[in-house]
PDB file of C-alpha atoms in Angstrom:
ATOM      1  CA  UNK A   1       8.072 -11.728 -18.076  1.00 72.00           C
ATOM      2  CA  UNK A   2      10.979  -9.257 -18.021  1.00 84.00           C
ATOM      3  CA  UNK A   3      11.480  -6.781 -15.186  1.00 94.00           C
ATOM      4  CA  UNK A   4      12.058  -3.050 -15.702  1.00 95.00           C
ATOM      5  CA  UNK A   5      13.761  -0.963 -13.064  1.00 96.00           C
ATOM      6  CA  UNK A   6      14.697   2.640 -12.384  1.00 97.00           C
ATOM      7  CA  UNK A   7      17.401   3.965 -10.025  1.00 97.00           C
ATOM      8  CA  UNK A   8      18.159   7.415  -8.627  1.00 97.00           C
ATOM      9  CA  UNK A   9      22.005   7.815  -8.548  1.00 97.00           C
ATOM     10  CA  UNK A  10      21.758  11.367  -7.159  1.00 96.00           C
ATOM     11  CA  UNK A  11      20.004  10.088  -4.032  1.00 96.00           C
ATOM     12  CA  UNK A  12      21.934   7.111  -2.773  1.00 96.00           C
ATOM     13  CA  UNK A  13      21.504   4.909  -5.810  1.00 97.00           C
ATOM     14  CA  UNK A  14      18.023   4.071  -4.566  1.00 97.00           C
ATOM     15  CA  UNK A  15      15.875   1.849  -6.777  1.00 98.00           C
ATOM     16  CA  UNK A  16      12.625   3.766  -7.318  1.00 98.00           C
ATOM     17  CA  UNK A  17      10.778   1.219  -9.508  1.00 98.00           C
ATOM     18  CA  UNK A  18      10.793  -2.524 -10.132  1.00 98.00           C
ATOM     19  CA  UNK A  19       8.005  -3.363 -12.565  1.00 96.00           C
ATOM     20  CA  UNK A  20       6.739  -6.533 -14.272  1.00 95.00           C
ATOM     21  CA  UNK A  21       4.147  -5.463 -16.803  1.00 93.00           C
ATOM     22  CA  UNK A  22       1.482  -3.597 -14.872  1.00 94.00           C
ATOM     23  CA  UNK A  23       2.774  -4.742 -11.460  1.00 96.00           C
ATOM     24  CA  UNK A  24       4.930  -2.317  -9.493  1.00 98.00           C
ATOM     25  CA  UNK A  25       6.722  -4.318  -6.831  1.00 98.00           C
ATOM     26  CA  UNK A  26       8.326  -1.522  -4.832  1.00 98.00           C
ATOM     27  CA  UNK A  27       6.461   0.224  -2.015  1.00 98.00           C
ATOM     28  CA  UNK A  28       6.895   3.976  -1.513  1.00 97.00           C
ATOM     29  CA  UNK A  29       6.449   6.362   1.398  1.00 95.00           C
ATOM     30  CA  UNK A  30       6.869  10.008   0.384  1.00 91.00           C
ATOM     31  CA  UNK A  31       9.263  11.926   2.667  1.00 93.00           C
ATOM     32  CA  UNK A  32      10.836  15.237   1.598  1.00 93.00           C
ATOM     33  CA  UNK A  33      13.817  14.630   3.889  1.00 94.00           C
ATOM     34  CA  UNK A  34      15.013  11.795   1.596  1.00 95.00           C
ATOM     35  CA  UNK A  35      16.136  14.214  -1.136  1.00 94.00           C
ATOM     36  CA  UNK A  36      18.337  16.214   1.216  1.00 95.00           C
ATOM     37  CA  UNK A  37      19.884  13.361   3.247  1.00 95.00           C
ATOM     38  CA  UNK A  38      23.695  13.485   3.732  1.00 94.00           C
ATOM     39  CA  UNK A  39      26.123  11.068   5.371  1.00 95.00           C
ATOM     40  CA  UNK A  40      25.546  10.827   9.090  1.00 91.00           C
ATOM     41  CA  UNK A  41      21.822  11.507   8.911  1.00 94.00           C
ATOM     42  CA  UNK A  42      19.308   9.145  10.408  1.00 94.00           C
ATOM     43  CA  UNK A  43      17.753   6.868   7.795  1.00 96.00           C
ATOM     44  CA  UNK A  44      14.859   8.309   5.866  1.00 96.00           C
ATOM     45  CA  UNK A  45      12.382   5.501   4.965  1.00 96.00           C
ATOM     46  CA  UNK A  46      11.025   6.493   1.544  1.00 96.00           C
ATOM     47  CA  UNK A  47      10.565   2.915   0.332  1.00 97.00           C
ATOM     48  CA  UNK A  48      11.998   1.558  -2.843  1.00 98.00           C
ATOM     49  CA  UNK A  49      15.167  -0.522  -2.671  1.00 98.00           C
ATOM     50  CA  UNK A  50      18.149   0.896  -0.791  1.00 98.00           C
ATOM     51  CA  UNK A  51      21.736  -0.380  -0.957  1.00 98.00           C
ATOM     52  CA  UNK A  52      22.594  -0.932   2.721  1.00 98.00           C
ATOM     53  CA  UNK A  53      26.342  -1.397   3.354  1.00 98.00           C
ATOM     54  CA  UNK A  54      28.418  -1.900   5.525  1.00 98.00           C
ATOM     55  CA  UNK A  55      25.538  -2.525   7.935  1.00 98.00           C
ATOM     56  CA  UNK A  56      21.761  -2.380   8.064  1.00 98.00           C
ATOM     57  CA  UNK A  57      21.020  -1.664  11.699  1.00 97.00           C
ATOM     58  CA  UNK A  58      23.552   0.029  13.902  1.00 96.00           C
ATOM     59  CA  UNK A  59      26.015   2.752  12.841  1.00 96.00           C
ATOM     60  CA  UNK A  60      25.775   4.297  10.315  1.00 96.00           C
ATOM     61  CA  UNK A  61      22.006   3.800  10.246  1.00 96.00           C
ATOM     62  CA  UNK A  62      21.217   1.637   7.164  1.00 98.00           C
ATOM     63  CA  UNK A  63      24.788   1.930   6.065  1.00 98.00           C
ATOM     64  CA  UNK A  64      27.038   4.507   4.404  1.00 97.00           C
ATOM     65  CA  UNK A  65      25.942   4.326   0.758  1.00 98.00           C
ATOM     66  CA  UNK A  66      22.223   5.251   0.834  1.00 97.00           C
ATOM     67  CA  UNK A  67      22.879   8.956   1.635  1.00 96.00           C
ATOM     68  CA  UNK A  68      25.651   9.548  -0.900  1.00 97.00           C
ATOM     69  CA  UNK A  69      25.408  10.508  -4.568  1.00 97.00           C
ATOM     70  CA  UNK A  70      26.405   7.766  -7.025  1.00 98.00           C
ATOM     71  CA  UNK A  71      28.052   8.216 -10.377  1.00 98.00           C
ATOM     72  CA  UNK A  72      27.128   6.422 -13.617  1.00 96.00           C
ATOM     73  CA  UNK A  73      29.329   5.317 -16.609  1.00 95.00           C
ATOM     74  CA  UNK A  74      27.577   3.209 -19.224  1.00 93.00           C
ATOM     75  CA  UNK A  75      25.672   0.464 -17.427  1.00 94.00           C
ATOM     76  CA  UNK A  76      27.686   0.742 -14.191  1.00 97.00           C
ATOM     77  CA  UNK A  77      26.775   2.836 -11.169  1.00 98.00           C
ATOM     78  CA  UNK A  78      29.201   3.330  -8.294  1.00 98.00           C
ATOM     79  CA  UNK A  79      29.587   5.114  -4.934  1.00 98.00           C
ATOM     80  CA  UNK A  80      32.713   6.048  -3.090  1.00 98.00           C
ATOM     81  CA  UNK A  81      32.516   5.806   0.678  1.00 98.00           C
ATOM     82  CA  UNK A  82      35.247   6.474   3.230  1.00 96.00           C
ATOM     83  CA  UNK A  83      36.250   2.801   3.619  1.00 98.00           C
ATOM     84  CA  UNK A  84      35.100   1.213   0.354  1.00 98.00           C
ATOM     85  CA  UNK A  85      33.845   1.686  -3.152  1.00 98.00           C
ATOM     86  CA  UNK A  86      30.738  -0.147  -4.350  1.00 98.00           C
ATOM     87  CA  UNK A  87      29.829  -0.665  -8.005  1.00 98.00           C
ATOM     88  CA  UNK A  88      26.887  -2.427  -9.629  1.00 98.00           C
ATOM     89  CA  UNK A  89      26.070  -3.368 -13.195  1.00 98.00           C
ATOM     90  CA  UNK A  90      22.573  -4.628 -14.165  1.00 97.00           C
ATOM     91  CA  UNK A  91      21.511  -6.580 -17.243  1.00 95.00           C
ATOM     92  CA  UNK A  92      18.156  -7.881 -18.396  1.00 93.00           C
ATOM     93  CA  UNK A  93      17.461 -11.609 -18.609  1.00 93.00           C
ATOM     94  CA  UNK A  94      14.540 -13.410 -20.203  1.00 89.00           C
ATOM     95  CA  UNK A  95      12.489 -13.260 -16.999  1.00 88.00           C
ATOM     96  CA  UNK A  96      14.147 -10.596 -14.901  1.00 95.00           C
ATOM     97  CA  UNK A  97      17.442  -8.995 -13.943  1.00 96.00           C
ATOM     98  CA  UNK A  98      20.963  -9.908 -12.899  1.00 97.00           C
ATOM     99  CA  UNK A  99      22.915  -7.324 -10.993  1.00 98.00           C
ATOM    100  CA  UNK A 100      26.654  -7.829 -10.517  1.00 98.00           C
ATOM    101  CA  UNK A 101      28.293  -6.043  -7.580  1.00 98.00           C
ATOM    102  CA  UNK A 102      31.954  -5.352  -6.708  1.00 98.00           C
ATOM    103  CA  UNK A 103      33.123  -3.923  -3.422  1.00 99.00           C
ATOM    104  CA  UNK A 104      36.734  -2.623  -3.185  1.00 98.00           C
ATOM    105  CA  UNK A 105      38.292  -2.178   0.261  1.00 98.00           C
ATOM    106  CA  UNK A 106      41.365  -3.059   2.252  1.00 98.00           C
ATOM    107  CA  UNK A 107      41.868  -6.784   2.810  1.00 98.00           C
ATOM    108  CA  UNK A 108      40.202  -7.894   6.026  1.00 98.00           C
ATOM    109  CA  UNK A 109      37.442  -5.299   5.859  1.00 98.00           C
ATOM    110  CA  UNK A 110      34.208  -6.801   7.189  1.00 98.00           C
ATOM    111  CA  UNK A 111      30.780  -5.703   6.055  1.00 98.00           C
ATOM    112  CA  UNK A 112      27.105  -6.580   5.711  1.00 98.00           C
ATOM    113  CA  UNK A 113      25.257  -5.733   2.498  1.00 98.00           C
ATOM    114  CA  UNK A 114      21.486  -5.857   1.924  1.00 98.00           C
ATOM    115  CA  UNK A 115      19.359  -5.121  -1.085  1.00 98.00           C
ATOM    116  CA  UNK A 116      16.825  -3.468   1.207  1.00 98.00           C
ATOM    117  CA  UNK A 117      13.768  -3.945  -0.949  1.00 98.00           C
ATOM    118  CA  UNK A 118      10.485  -2.747   0.498  1.00 98.00           C
ATOM    119  CA  UNK A 119       7.696  -4.436  -1.459  1.00 98.00           C
ATOM    120  CA  UNK A 120       4.114  -3.356  -2.084  1.00 98.00           C
ATOM    121  CA  UNK A 121       2.308  -6.485  -0.887  1.00 97.00           C
ATOM    122  CA  UNK A 122      -1.283  -7.349  -0.162  1.00 97.00           C
ATOM    123  CA  UNK A 123      -2.536  -9.027   3.000  1.00 96.00           C
ATOM    124  CA  UNK A 124      -2.660 -12.312   1.068  1.00 96.00           C
ATOM    125  CA  UNK A 125       1.047 -12.329   0.199  1.00 97.00           C
ATOM    126  CA  UNK A 126       3.258 -15.236   1.190  1.00 97.00           C
ATOM    127  CA  UNK A 127       7.013 -15.640   1.423  1.00 98.00           C
ATOM    128  CA  UNK A 128       8.242 -19.061   0.299  1.00 97.00           C
ATOM    129  CA  UNK A 129      11.591 -20.571   1.292  1.00 97.00           C
ATOM    130  CA  UNK A 130      12.776 -24.075   1.779  1.00 97.00           C
ATOM    131  CA  UNK A 131      10.979 -25.737   4.768  1.00 97.00           C
ATOM    132  CA  UNK A 132      13.402 -26.128   7.653  1.00 98.00           C
ATOM    133  CA  UNK A 133      15.693 -23.258   6.688  1.00 98.00           C
ATOM    134  CA  UNK A 134      17.491 -22.023   9.811  1.00 98.00           C
ATOM    135  CA  UNK A 135      16.018 -18.622  10.637  1.00 98.00           C
ATOM    136  CA  UNK A 136      17.283 -16.004  13.080  1.00 98.00           C
ATOM    137  CA  UNK A 137      14.712 -13.935  15.033  1.00 98.00           C
ATOM    138  CA  UNK A 138      15.680 -10.661  16.640  1.00 98.00           C
ATOM    139  CA  UNK A 139      14.647  -9.157  20.035  1.00 96.00           C
ATOM    140  CA  UNK A 140      11.670  -7.072  18.830  1.00 96.00           C
ATOM    141  CA  UNK A 141       9.865 -10.395  18.346  1.00 96.00           C
ATOM    142  CA  UNK A 142      10.467 -11.634  21.895  1.00 96.00           C
ATOM    143  CA  UNK A 143       6.891 -11.080  23.185  1.00 95.00           C
ATOM    144  CA  UNK A 144       5.566 -13.277  20.353  1.00 95.00           C
ATOM    145  CA  UNK A 145       7.741 -16.353  20.831  1.00 94.00           C
ATOM    146  CA  UNK A 146       6.950 -19.640  22.465  1.00 89.00           C
ATOM    147  CA  UNK A 147       9.728 -19.335  25.064  1.00 92.00           C
ATOM    148  CA  UNK A 148      11.390 -16.582  27.112  1.00 94.00           C
ATOM    149  CA  UNK A 149      14.128 -14.587  25.424  1.00 97.00           C
ATOM    150  CA  UNK A 150      17.603 -15.705  26.603  1.00 96.00           C
ATOM    151  CA  UNK A 151      19.428 -13.081  28.636  1.00 96.00           C
ATOM    152  CA  UNK A 152      21.838 -11.095  26.480  1.00 94.00           C
ATOM    153  CA  UNK A 153      21.080 -12.919  23.254  1.00 96.00           C
ATOM    154  CA  UNK A 154      21.348 -10.911  19.991  1.00 96.00           C
ATOM    155  CA  UNK A 155      19.058 -13.409  18.295  1.00 97.00           C
ATOM    156  CA  UNK A 156      17.447 -16.848  18.624  1.00 98.00           C
ATOM    157  CA  UNK A 157      17.111 -19.446  15.916  1.00 97.00           C
ATOM    158  CA  UNK A 158      14.441 -21.846  14.637  1.00 97.00           C
ATOM    159  CA  UNK A 159      13.206 -23.501  11.483  1.00 98.00           C
ATOM    160  CA  UNK A 160      11.247 -21.816   8.692  1.00 98.00           C
ATOM    161  CA  UNK A 161       8.295 -21.155   8.369  1.00 98.00           C
ATOM    162  CA  UNK A 162       7.552 -21.139  12.123  1.00 97.00           C
ATOM    163  CA  UNK A 163      10.851 -20.360  13.925  1.00 97.00           C
ATOM    164  CA  UNK A 164      10.411 -20.478  17.718  1.00 96.00           C
ATOM    165  CA  UNK A 165       6.662 -20.967  17.160  1.00 95.00           C
ATOM    166  CA  UNK A 166       6.189 -17.705  15.214  1.00 97.00           C
ATOM    167  CA  UNK A 167       4.670 -18.131  11.698  1.00 97.00           C
ATOM    168  CA  UNK A 168       6.512 -15.751   9.385  1.00 97.00           C
ATOM    169  CA  UNK A 169       5.651 -16.864   5.875  1.00 97.00           C
ATOM    170  CA  UNK A 170       2.314 -14.953   5.767  1.00 96.00           C
ATOM    171  CA  UNK A 171       2.081 -11.142   5.881  1.00 95.00           C
ATOM    172  CA  UNK A 172      -1.593 -10.632   6.695  1.00 93.00           C
ATOM    173  CA  UNK A 173      -3.347  -7.498   8.021  1.00 95.00           C
ATOM    174  CA  UNK A 174      -1.884  -4.904  10.322  1.00 95.00           C
ATOM    175  CA  UNK A 175      -1.587  -6.281  13.864  1.00 96.00           C
ATOM    176  CA  UNK A 176       0.760  -3.854  15.574  1.00 97.00           C
ATOM    177  CA  UNK A 177       3.865  -6.042  15.226  1.00 97.00           C
ATOM    178  CA  UNK A 178       7.275  -5.436  13.598  1.00 97.00           C
ATOM    179  CA  UNK A 179       9.606  -8.416  13.218  1.00 97.00           C
ATOM    180  CA  UNK A 180      13.072  -8.780  11.696  1.00 98.00           C
ATOM    181  CA  UNK A 181      14.414 -12.174  10.696  1.00 98.00           C
ATOM    182  CA  UNK A 182      17.293 -13.574   8.622  1.00 98.00           C
ATOM    183  CA  UNK A 183      16.959 -16.800   6.694  1.00 98.00           C
ATOM    184  CA  UNK A 184      20.169 -18.847   6.103  1.00 98.00           C
ATOM    185  CA  UNK A 185      19.293 -19.432   2.448  1.00 95.00           C
ATOM    186  CA  UNK A 186      20.285 -17.716  -0.783  1.00 96.00           C
ATOM    187  CA  UNK A 187      16.873 -17.577  -2.500  1.00 96.00           C
ATOM    188  CA  UNK A 188      13.203 -16.997  -1.705  1.00 98.00           C
ATOM    189  CA  UNK A 189      10.019 -16.262  -3.604  1.00 97.00           C
ATOM    190  CA  UNK A 190       7.162 -13.880  -2.920  1.00 97.00           C
ATOM    191  CA  UNK A 191       3.644 -14.947  -4.031  1.00 97.00           C
ATOM    192  CA  UNK A 192       0.990 -12.296  -4.080  1.00 97.00           C
ATOM    193  CA  UNK A 193      -2.166 -13.386  -5.895  1.00 95.00           C
ATOM    194  CA  UNK A 194      -1.141 -14.402  -9.402  1.00 95.00           C
ATOM    195  CA  UNK A 195       2.150 -12.396  -9.192  1.00 96.00           C
ATOM    196  CA  UNK A 196       5.448 -13.889  -8.165  1.00 96.00           C
ATOM    197  CA  UNK A 197       8.864 -12.393  -7.514  1.00 97.00           C
ATOM    198  CA  UNK A 198      11.960 -14.541  -6.976  1.00 97.00           C
ATOM    199  CA  UNK A 199      15.018 -13.068  -5.246  1.00 98.00           C
ATOM    200  CA  UNK A 200      18.427 -14.715  -4.935  1.00 98.00           C
ATOM    201  CA  UNK A 201      22.006 -13.834  -4.081  1.00 98.00           C
ATOM    202  CA  UNK A 202      25.248 -15.689  -4.793  1.00 98.00           C
ATOM    203  CA  UNK A 203      28.808 -14.877  -3.609  1.00 98.00           C
ATOM    204  CA  UNK A 204      31.707 -17.304  -3.700  1.00 97.00           C
ATOM    205  CA  UNK A 205      33.321 -17.700  -0.358  1.00 97.00           C
ATOM    206  CA  UNK A 206      31.007 -15.301   1.490  1.00 98.00           C
ATOM    207  CA  UNK A 207      28.021 -15.867   3.786  1.00 98.00           C
ATOM    208  CA  UNK A 208      24.687 -15.192   2.037  1.00 98.00           C
ATOM    209  CA  UNK A 209      21.147 -15.019   3.403  1.00 98.00           C
ATOM    210  CA  UNK A 210      17.782 -13.324   2.922  1.00 98.00           C
ATOM    211  CA  UNK A 211      16.408 -10.926   5.546  1.00 98.00           C
ATOM    212  CA  UNK A 212      12.716 -10.311   6.232  1.00 98.00           C
ATOM    213  CA  UNK A 213      11.264  -7.171   7.699  1.00 98.00           C
ATOM    214  CA  UNK A 214       7.592  -7.721   8.430  1.00 98.00           C
ATOM    215  CA  UNK A 215       6.282  -4.439   9.802  1.00 97.00           C
ATOM    216  CA  UNK A 216       2.511  -4.720  10.203  1.00 97.00           C
ATOM    217  CA  UNK A 217       1.991  -1.359  11.871  1.00 97.00           C
ATOM    218  CA  UNK A 218       4.439  -1.945  14.729  1.00 97.00           C
ATOM    219  CA  UNK A 219       7.154   0.525  13.728  1.00 96.00           C
ATOM    220  CA  UNK A 220       8.019   3.316  14.415  1.00 95.00           C
ATOM    221  CA  UNK A 221       6.432   3.611  17.816  1.00 93.00           C
ATOM    222  CA  UNK A 222       5.361   7.262  17.379  1.00 93.00           C
ATOM    223  CA  UNK A 223       3.671   6.907  14.008  1.00 94.00           C
ATOM    224  CA  UNK A 224       3.610   3.300  12.870  1.00 96.00           C
ATOM    225  CA  UNK A 225       2.910   2.237   9.288  1.00 96.00           C
ATOM    226  CA  UNK A 226       2.932  -0.963   7.206  1.00 97.00           C
ATOM    227  CA  UNK A 227       6.118  -1.907   5.335  1.00 96.00           C
ATOM    228  CA  UNK A 228       7.443  -5.284   4.250  1.00 97.00           C
ATOM    229  CA  UNK A 229      11.011  -5.916   3.216  1.00 97.00           C
ATOM    230  CA  UNK A 230      12.559  -8.893   1.454  1.00 98.00           C
ATOM    231  CA  UNK A 231      16.338  -8.344   1.480  1.00 98.00           C
ATOM    232  CA  UNK A 232      18.977 -10.592  -0.088  1.00 98.00           C
ATOM    233  CA  UNK A 233      22.121 -10.182   1.999  1.00 98.00           C
ATOM    234  CA  UNK A 234      25.833 -10.775   2.336  1.00 98.00           C
ATOM    235  CA  UNK A 235      26.205 -11.645   5.998  1.00 98.00           C
ATOM    236  CA  UNK A 236      23.699 -13.156   8.437  1.00 98.00           C
ATOM    237  CA  UNK A 237      22.790 -10.397  10.855  1.00 98.00           C
ATOM    238  CA  UNK A 238      21.395  -6.858  10.565  1.00 98.00           C
ATOM    239  CA  UNK A 239      24.021  -5.160  12.700  1.00 98.00           C
ATOM    240  CA  UNK A 240      27.691  -5.498  11.746  1.00 98.00           C
ATOM    241  CA  UNK A 241      28.623  -4.828  15.395  1.00 97.00           C
ATOM    242  CA  UNK A 242      26.877  -8.075  16.410  1.00 97.00           C
ATOM    243  CA  UNK A 243      28.444 -10.213  13.674  1.00 98.00           C
ATOM    244  CA  UNK A 244      30.393 -13.206  14.959  1.00 96.00           C
ATOM    245  CA  UNK A 245      32.590 -15.514  12.860  1.00 96.00           C
ATOM    246  CA  UNK A 246      30.907 -16.219   9.543  1.00 96.00           C
ATOM    247  CA  UNK A 247      28.192 -13.604  10.102  1.00 98.00           C
ATOM    248  CA  UNK A 248      29.728 -10.899   7.853  1.00 98.00           C
ATOM    249  CA  UNK A 249      31.400 -10.720   4.451  1.00 98.00           C
ATOM    250  CA  UNK A 250      35.182 -10.209   4.534  1.00 98.00           C
ATOM    251  CA  UNK A 251      37.379  -8.676   1.853  1.00 98.00           C
ATOM    252  CA  UNK A 252      40.127 -11.151   0.847  1.00 98.00           C
ATOM    253  CA  UNK A 253      43.749 -10.401  -0.140  1.00 98.00           C
ATOM    254  CA  UNK A 254      42.666  -9.384  -3.625  1.00 98.00           C
ATOM    255  CA  UNK A 255      40.969  -6.353  -2.118  1.00 98.00           C
ATOM    256  CA  UNK A 256      37.604  -7.018  -3.755  1.00 98.00           C
ATOM    257  CA  UNK A 257      34.377  -9.002  -3.161  1.00 98.00           C
ATOM    258  CA  UNK A 258      32.022  -9.810  -6.038  1.00 98.00           C
ATOM    259  CA  UNK A 259      28.450 -11.041  -5.843  1.00 98.00           C
ATOM    260  CA  UNK A 260      25.292 -11.302  -7.887  1.00 98.00           C
ATOM    261  CA  UNK A 261      21.689 -10.347  -7.162  1.00 98.00           C
ATOM    262  CA  UNK A 262      19.089 -12.119  -9.293  1.00 97.00           C
ATOM    263  CA  UNK A 263      15.464 -10.999  -9.592  1.00 97.00           C
ATOM    264  CA  UNK A 264      12.851 -12.883 -11.631  1.00 96.00           C
ATOM    265  CA  UNK A 265       9.167 -12.394 -12.305  1.00 94.00           C
ATOM    266  CA  UNK A 266       8.171 -15.949 -11.461  1.00 85.00           C
ATOM    267  CA  UNK A 267       9.289 -18.827  -9.244  1.00 81.00           C
ATOM    268  CA  UNK A 268      10.484 -22.101 -10.638  1.00 66.00           C
ATOM    269  CA  UNK A 269      10.984 -24.220  -7.486  1.00 59.00           C
ATOM    270  CA  UNK A 270       9.458 -22.571  -4.450  1.00 59.00           C
TER     271      UNK A 270
END
C-alpha cells in the first residue's frame, strides 16, 4: 500500500501527516506555540515528524532546523541554518516513500540527524528489530534497570529486546515511565494490530541507527502525556555534545553528506 504524506515548510518542514489508506501514523498534540517558534526557542512538541539536526537533545533543543521556515522548489524542500543547509526530496514507491537528504557544511562538521517521528500507536503496538541488536539506554531509565547506573556514564548498553533487563519492544499502557534508547541498526518495523510501518536509513560511510522514545506518561514532569517516537538517525546518541568517535556523522572533504530515509507500509523481514 502506498504512503501519502504532507509537510509544512513554513513551520520547520514538519511532517504533519503520514497516511496509509485510512491509517494515520503520526500522532499530534495541538500547541499554539508551535506556529510562532523561532530559532533559540525551547522545543514545542506538537507531534508529527520533525527534522532534528544537528542534535536532538542538548543545544539547540531538538536541533536548529525545526524552528526555521523551509523553501520549496519542485519536489525539493530545503532549510538554511547558520552552519549548514539541509535539503530533502521525496518520491513515492510501490509500498511507501524514499526521501533523499543532502547536508552541505564545512568539511569536518559533525552532526546528529533524526527523523523525529512521533507515532499514534495503541497499547498493543510492538517494535521489531533484529534480536541481539546492541541498544543504548539513557539515564532516565536508570531506576528500571537490573543493575546500578555507572557513575558518570552517558549511557549503558545491552541487547535488544531486553537491554539491561528492560523490555522495550512493547509499548503498553501508561505506566509513568519515559525511556530513550538508540538501536545500532538501520531498520525496524512497527506492528500495531494489522498495520505495519517499516522505517530504515542508509548513509555510506556514516553511522546509522534508530532511536526509540517510549514516553508512557512519564514526561514532562509537570504535565505528562503519552508519546512514542521511532526515529531513524545519523549518529548513535541523542546529544551531539556526548558523541564520541563514531557516534556522529561527519562532513567529508566534499562538503556534503547524503542519506536516504525509507518508509514502507508493511514489513518484509522483521
